[in-house]
Coordinates of C-alpha atoms in Angstrom, one line a residue:
M965 CA 73.9 99.8 109.2
A966 CA 77.2 98.2 108.6
T967 CA 78.5 97.4 105.1
K968 CA 80.8 94.4 104.3
D969 CA 84.5 95.1 103.9
V970 CA 85.4 94.9 100.1
A971 CA 88.4 92.7 101.3
G972 CA 86.3 90.2 103.0
G973 CA 87.0 91.3 106.5
A974 CA 85.2 92.8 109.5
P975 CA 82.0 94.7 108.6
Q976 CA 82.4 98.5 108.4
R977 CA 80.0 101.1 109.3
R978 CA 78.9 103.8 106.7
M979 CA 81.3 107.0 106.8
E980 CA 78.3 109.0 107.6
D981 CA 77.6 106.8 110.6
I982 CA 80.9 107.4 112.3
V983 CA 80.4 111.0 113.7
Y984 CA 81.8 111.3 117.4
P985 CA 85.4 110.2 118.5
P986 CA 84.2 107.1 120.3
E987 CA 82.5 105.7 117.2
R988 CA 85.8 106.4 115.1
H989 CA 87.9 104.7 118.0
A990 CA 85.8 101.7 117.6
E991 CA 85.8 101.8 114.0
I992 CA 89.9 102.0 113.9
T993 CA 90.1 99.1 116.5
A994 CA 88.1 96.9 114.5
R995 CA 89.8 97.6 111.4
A996 CA 93.2 96.9 113.1
R997 CA 91.9 93.7 114.4
A998 CA 90.6 92.6 111.2
H999 CA 93.5 93.2 108.9
G1000 CA 96.4 93.5 111.4
R1001 CA 97.4 96.9 110.6
V1002 CA 95.9 100.2 109.8
D1003 CA 97.6 103.3 108.3
V1004 CA 96.9 107.0 108.8
A1005 CA 96.3 108.1 105.1
T1006 CA 93.6 105.4 104.6
L1007 CA 91.8 106.0 107.7
A1008 CA 91.8 109.8 107.4
R1009 CA 90.6 109.6 103.7
E1010 CA 87.8 106.9 104.3
L1011 CA 86.9 108.4 107.7
D1012 CA 86.8 111.9 106.4
V1013 CA 89.0 113.5 109.0
T1014 CA 92.6 114.9 109.0
A1015 CA 95.6 112.9 109.4
E1016 CA 96.4 114.9 112.3
T1017 CA 93.2 113.8 113.9
I1018 CA 93.8 109.8 113.3
R1019 CA 97.4 110.3 114.5
R1020 CA 95.8 111.8 118.0
D1021 CA 93.4 108.7 118.0
L1022 CA 96.0 106.4 117.4
T1023 CA 98.1 107.8 120.3
L1024 CA 94.9 107.6 122.6
L1025 CA 94.2 104.0 121.4
E1026 CA 97.8 102.9 122.2
R1027 CA 97.5 104.5 126.0
R1028 CA 94.3 102.3 126.2
G1029 CA 96.2 98.9 124.7
S1030 CA 94.1 98.8 121.6
V1031 CA 96.8 99.1 119.1
R1032 CA 100.3 99.8 118.9
R1033 CA 101.9 102.7 117.0
V1034 CA 104.2 102.1 114.4
H1035 CA 105.6 104.3 111.5
G1036 CA 102.6 105.5 109.3
G1037 CA 99.8 104.0 111.2
A1038 CA 99.4 101.2 113.9
V1039 CA 99.1 97.5 114.3
A1040 CA 96.6 95.5 116.4
V1041 CA 97.4 94.2 119.9
E1042 CA 96.6 90.6 120.4
R1043 CA 92.9 90.6 121.9
L1044 CA 93.5 90.5 125.7
G1045 CA 97.0 90.3 125.4
L1046 CA 97.0 86.5 125.2
E1047 CA 99.3 84.4 123.5
P1048 CA 97.3 82.1 121.0
S1049 CA 97.7 78.3 121.4
V1050 CA 99.1 76.0 118.6
S1051 CA 95.6 74.9 117.8
E1052 CA 94.1 78.6 117.6
R1053 CA 97.3 79.6 115.3
E1054 CA 96.9 76.6 113.0
V1055 CA 93.9 78.1 111.5
V1056 CA 94.9 81.7 111.0
N1057 CA 96.7 82.9 107.8
T1058 CA 97.1 79.2 106.4
A1059 CA 97.7 80.2 102.8
A1060 CA 100.3 82.9 103.9
K1061 CA 101.9 80.5 106.1
H1062 CA 102.3 77.5 103.5
A1063 CA 103.9 80.1 100.9
I1064 CA 106.1 81.3 103.6
A1065 CA 107.3 77.7 104.5
A1066 CA 108.0 76.8 100.8
A1067 CA 109.9 80.2 100.4
A1068 CA 112.0 79.4 103.4
L1069 CA 112.7 75.7 102.2
A1070 CA 114.3 77.4 99.1
E1071 CA 116.5 79.6 101.3
I1072 CA 117.7 76.6 103.3
G1073 CA 119.2 75.5 100.1
D1074 CA 121.6 72.4 100.6
A1075 CA 122.1 72.9 104.3
A1076 CA 122.6 69.5 105.8
T1077 CA 122.1 70.6 109.5
I1078 CA 119.0 72.7 110.4
V1079 CA 117.6 73.9 113.7
L1080 CA 113.8 74.2 113.7
D1081 CA 111.9 76.6 116.0
G1082 CA 108.3 75.6 117.2
G1083 CA 105.4 77.0 115.3
T1084 CA 102.9 76.5 112.7
T1085 CA 104.8 77.9 110.0
T1086 CA 108.0 76.0 110.8
A1087 CA 105.9 72.7 111.3
R1088 CA 104.4 73.4 107.6
L1089 CA 108.3 73.6 106.7
A1090 CA 109.2 70.1 108.2
T1091 CA 106.6 68.4 106.2
M1092 CA 108.3 69.9 103.1
L1093 CA 112.0 69.0 103.8
P1094 CA 113.4 67.0 101.3
T1095 CA 113.5 63.2 101.2
D1096 CA 116.4 62.4 98.7
R1097 CA 119.3 63.6 100.9
E1098 CA 120.3 63.0 104.6
L1099 CA 119.3 65.8 106.9
T1100 CA 120.1 66.6 110.8
V1101 CA 117.3 68.4 112.4
V1102 CA 117.6 69.8 115.9
T1103 CA 114.3 71.0 117.4
H1104 CA 112.7 71.5 120.8
A1105 CA 109.3 71.2 119.4
L1106 CA 107.2 68.3 119.6
P1107 CA 105.1 68.8 116.9
I1108 CA 108.0 69.0 114.5
A1109 CA 109.6 66.1 115.9
S1110 CA 106.6 64.0 115.4
I1111 CA 106.9 65.0 111.8
V1112 CA 110.2 64.0 110.9
A1113 CA 110.9 61.3 113.5
T1114 CA 110.0 58.4 111.3
R1115 CA 111.7 59.7 108.2
P1116 CA 114.5 57.5 107.2
N1117 CA 116.9 60.2 105.7
V1118 CA 116.5 62.5 108.9
H1119 CA 119.0 62.4 111.9
L1120 CA 116.5 63.9 114.7
H1121 CA 117.8 65.5 117.8
L1122 CA 115.0 66.4 120.1
V1123 CA 116.3 69.1 122.9
G1124 CA 114.5 68.4 126.2
G1125 CA 113.2 70.6 129.0
H1126 CA 109.8 71.9 130.5
V1127 CA 107.2 71.7 127.7
R1128 CA 104.8 74.4 127.7
G1129 CA 101.4 73.3 127.1
R1130 CA 100.3 76.4 125.3
T1131 CA 103.0 76.2 122.2
L1132 CA 104.3 72.4 122.8
V1133 CA 107.8 73.4 123.2
A1134 CA 110.6 72.7 125.4
V1135 CA 112.1 75.6 127.5
G1136 CA 114.5 76.5 130.5
P1137 CA 118.0 75.8 131.3
W1138 CA 118.1 72.3 130.0
T1139 CA 117.2 73.3 126.7
T1140 CA 119.3 76.4 126.5
Q1141 CA 122.4 74.3 127.8
A1142 CA 121.9 71.6 125.3
L1143 CA 121.7 74.2 122.5
A1144 CA 124.7 75.8 123.3
R1145 CA 126.9 72.9 122.4
V1146 CA 125.2 72.8 118.8
K1147 CA 126.5 74.9 115.6
A1148 CA 124.2 74.0 112.7
D1149 CA 124.1 75.5 109.0
V1150 CA 121.0 77.4 109.5
A1151 CA 118.1 78.0 112.1
V1152 CA 114.6 78.7 110.9
L1153 CA 112.9 81.0 113.8
G1154 CA 109.1 81.8 114.1
A1155 CA 108.4 85.2 115.7
N1156 CA 105.4 86.7 117.3
G1157 CA 106.5 90.0 116.1
I1158 CA 109.1 91.6 114.1
S1159 CA 110.1 95.2 113.8
R1160 CA 113.2 97.3 112.8
E1161 CA 113.6 98.8 116.2
Q1162 CA 113.1 95.5 118.3
G1163 CA 113.9 92.8 116.1
V1164 CA 112.1 89.6 117.0
T1165 CA 110.1 89.5 120.0
T1166 CA 107.9 87.0 121.9
P1167 CA 105.2 87.6 124.7
D1168 CA 107.1 84.8 127.1
V1169 CA 110.3 85.3 128.6
A1170 CA 111.2 81.4 128.7
E1171 CA 110.5 81.1 125.0
A1172 CA 112.5 84.5 124.0
E1173 CA 115.5 82.7 125.8
V1174 CA 115.3 79.6 124.1
K1175 CA 114.7 81.4 120.6
A1176 CA 117.8 83.4 121.4
A1177 CA 119.7 80.0 121.8
L1178 CA 118.1 78.6 118.6
A1179 CA 119.5 81.6 116.7
A1180 CA 123.1 81.2 118.4
A1181 CA 123.1 77.6 117.5
A1182 CA 123.3 78.2 113.6
R1183 CA 125.5 80.0 111.2
R1184 CA 122.6 81.4 109.4
V1185 CA 119.4 82.8 110.8
I1186 CA 116.1 82.8 108.7
V1187 CA 112.9 84.4 110.3
V1188 CA 109.4 83.3 109.2
A1189 CA 106.6 85.7 109.8
D1190 CA 103.4 86.2 108.1
H1191 CA 102.0 89.8 107.3
S1192 CA 100.2 90.1 110.7
K1193 CA 103.6 89.9 112.7
I1194 CA 105.4 92.6 110.7
G1195 CA 105.7 95.7 112.6
R1196 CA 104.3 93.9 116.0
D1197 CA 106.3 94.3 119.0
E1198 CA 105.8 91.8 121.7
L1199 CA 106.9 92.0 125.3
I1200 CA 110.4 90.3 125.1
S1201 CA 113.0 91.0 122.6
V1202 CA 114.8 87.7 121.2
I1203 CA 117.3 88.9 118.7
P1204 CA 117.7 92.1 117.0
C1205 CA 117.6 92.5 113.2
D1206 CA 121.5 92.6 112.7
A1207 CA 121.3 89.0 114.1
I1208 CA 119.0 88.1 111.2
D1209 CA 120.1 87.0 107.8
T1210 CA 116.7 86.6 105.9
L1211 CA 113.0 87.7 106.6
V1212 CA 110.7 85.1 104.8
T1213 CA 106.9 86.9 104.7
D1214 CA 104.0 87.1 102.6
D1215 CA 103.2 89.6 100.1
D1216 CA 100.4 91.1 102.1
A1217 CA 103.3 92.5 104.4
D1218 CA 103.2 96.2 104.6
P1219 CA 106.0 97.4 102.3
E1220 CA 107.1 100.6 104.4
L1221 CA 107.4 98.1 107.4
T1222 CA 109.3 95.6 105.5
D1223 CA 111.4 98.2 103.7
E1224 CA 112.4 99.4 107.3
I1225 CA 113.7 95.9 108.4
E1226 CA 115.4 95.5 105.0
A1227 CA 117.3 98.9 105.8
A1228 CA 118.5 97.3 109.1
G1229 CA 120.5 94.8 107.1
V1230 CA 117.9 92.0 106.8
S1231 CA 117.3 90.2 103.5
V1232 CA 113.5 90.3 103.0
R1233 CA 111.8 87.6 100.7
R1234 CA 107.9 88.0 99.9
A1235 CA 106.0 84.6 99.3
T1236 CA 102.7 84.8 97.3
P1237 CA 100.2 82.4 98.7
A1238 CA 98.1 80.2 96.5
V1239 CA 94.4 80.5 96.1
A1240 CA 93.9 77.1 98.0
P1241 CA 96.9 75.7 99.7
P1242 CA 97.2 72.0 100.9
P1243 CA 95.6 71.3 104.1

């Protein structure tokens, strides 16, 4: 019989029901998908096995593509390896994304020229941009352009190129060539994954090239990523940690993983989500 996880996540089976390795592997995978990350010590305690057994389980699950090993545990791999669409991402971790966007706005400070990457967190940030001073915004993302285009205090530069339907951002040589001529005060990048070893990563080659160009187009780089992205490595590296000034995440991010990123020279800021953020 299944029991409800105390944190409100996926149902978990009773410890005495999880006897054989296949059952344990299924439970570990389910927990990783529900919470984004699992750690060895907790799994060993709650599944009543040794830490070494859990480490062997995680190694096997990584070979199968179910999880990806990180220091102290493992993180979930996106189901079927598919990159989620904008509409799918809009309804995930909304409270965390709102808090992260607000904290990132504070990190931007009095910057007058801002490069904004595509993504649901950066789109929330766009809605929060101040209206009492002039700003120049450079973006390749259609949703962000639509948010700021009619604001009288914003000078919008929309960078063109081939638009990806899944993420609604421009990619390709036109996009990267235009960004090569830009040098803004600050760039705010989204991330599908960020770790100490690989820095910012993303599943798509074309988007990786544009994200790198966005980072190079500013004097300061802020990365916004909710806790599910911390410790995750996607297919393509974008920029290493030493090219990032600040990471803004939420306070559900694993402290061990954020400490690793901070040790690589990145200033890490944690935002506390409200109980009920604005829609």
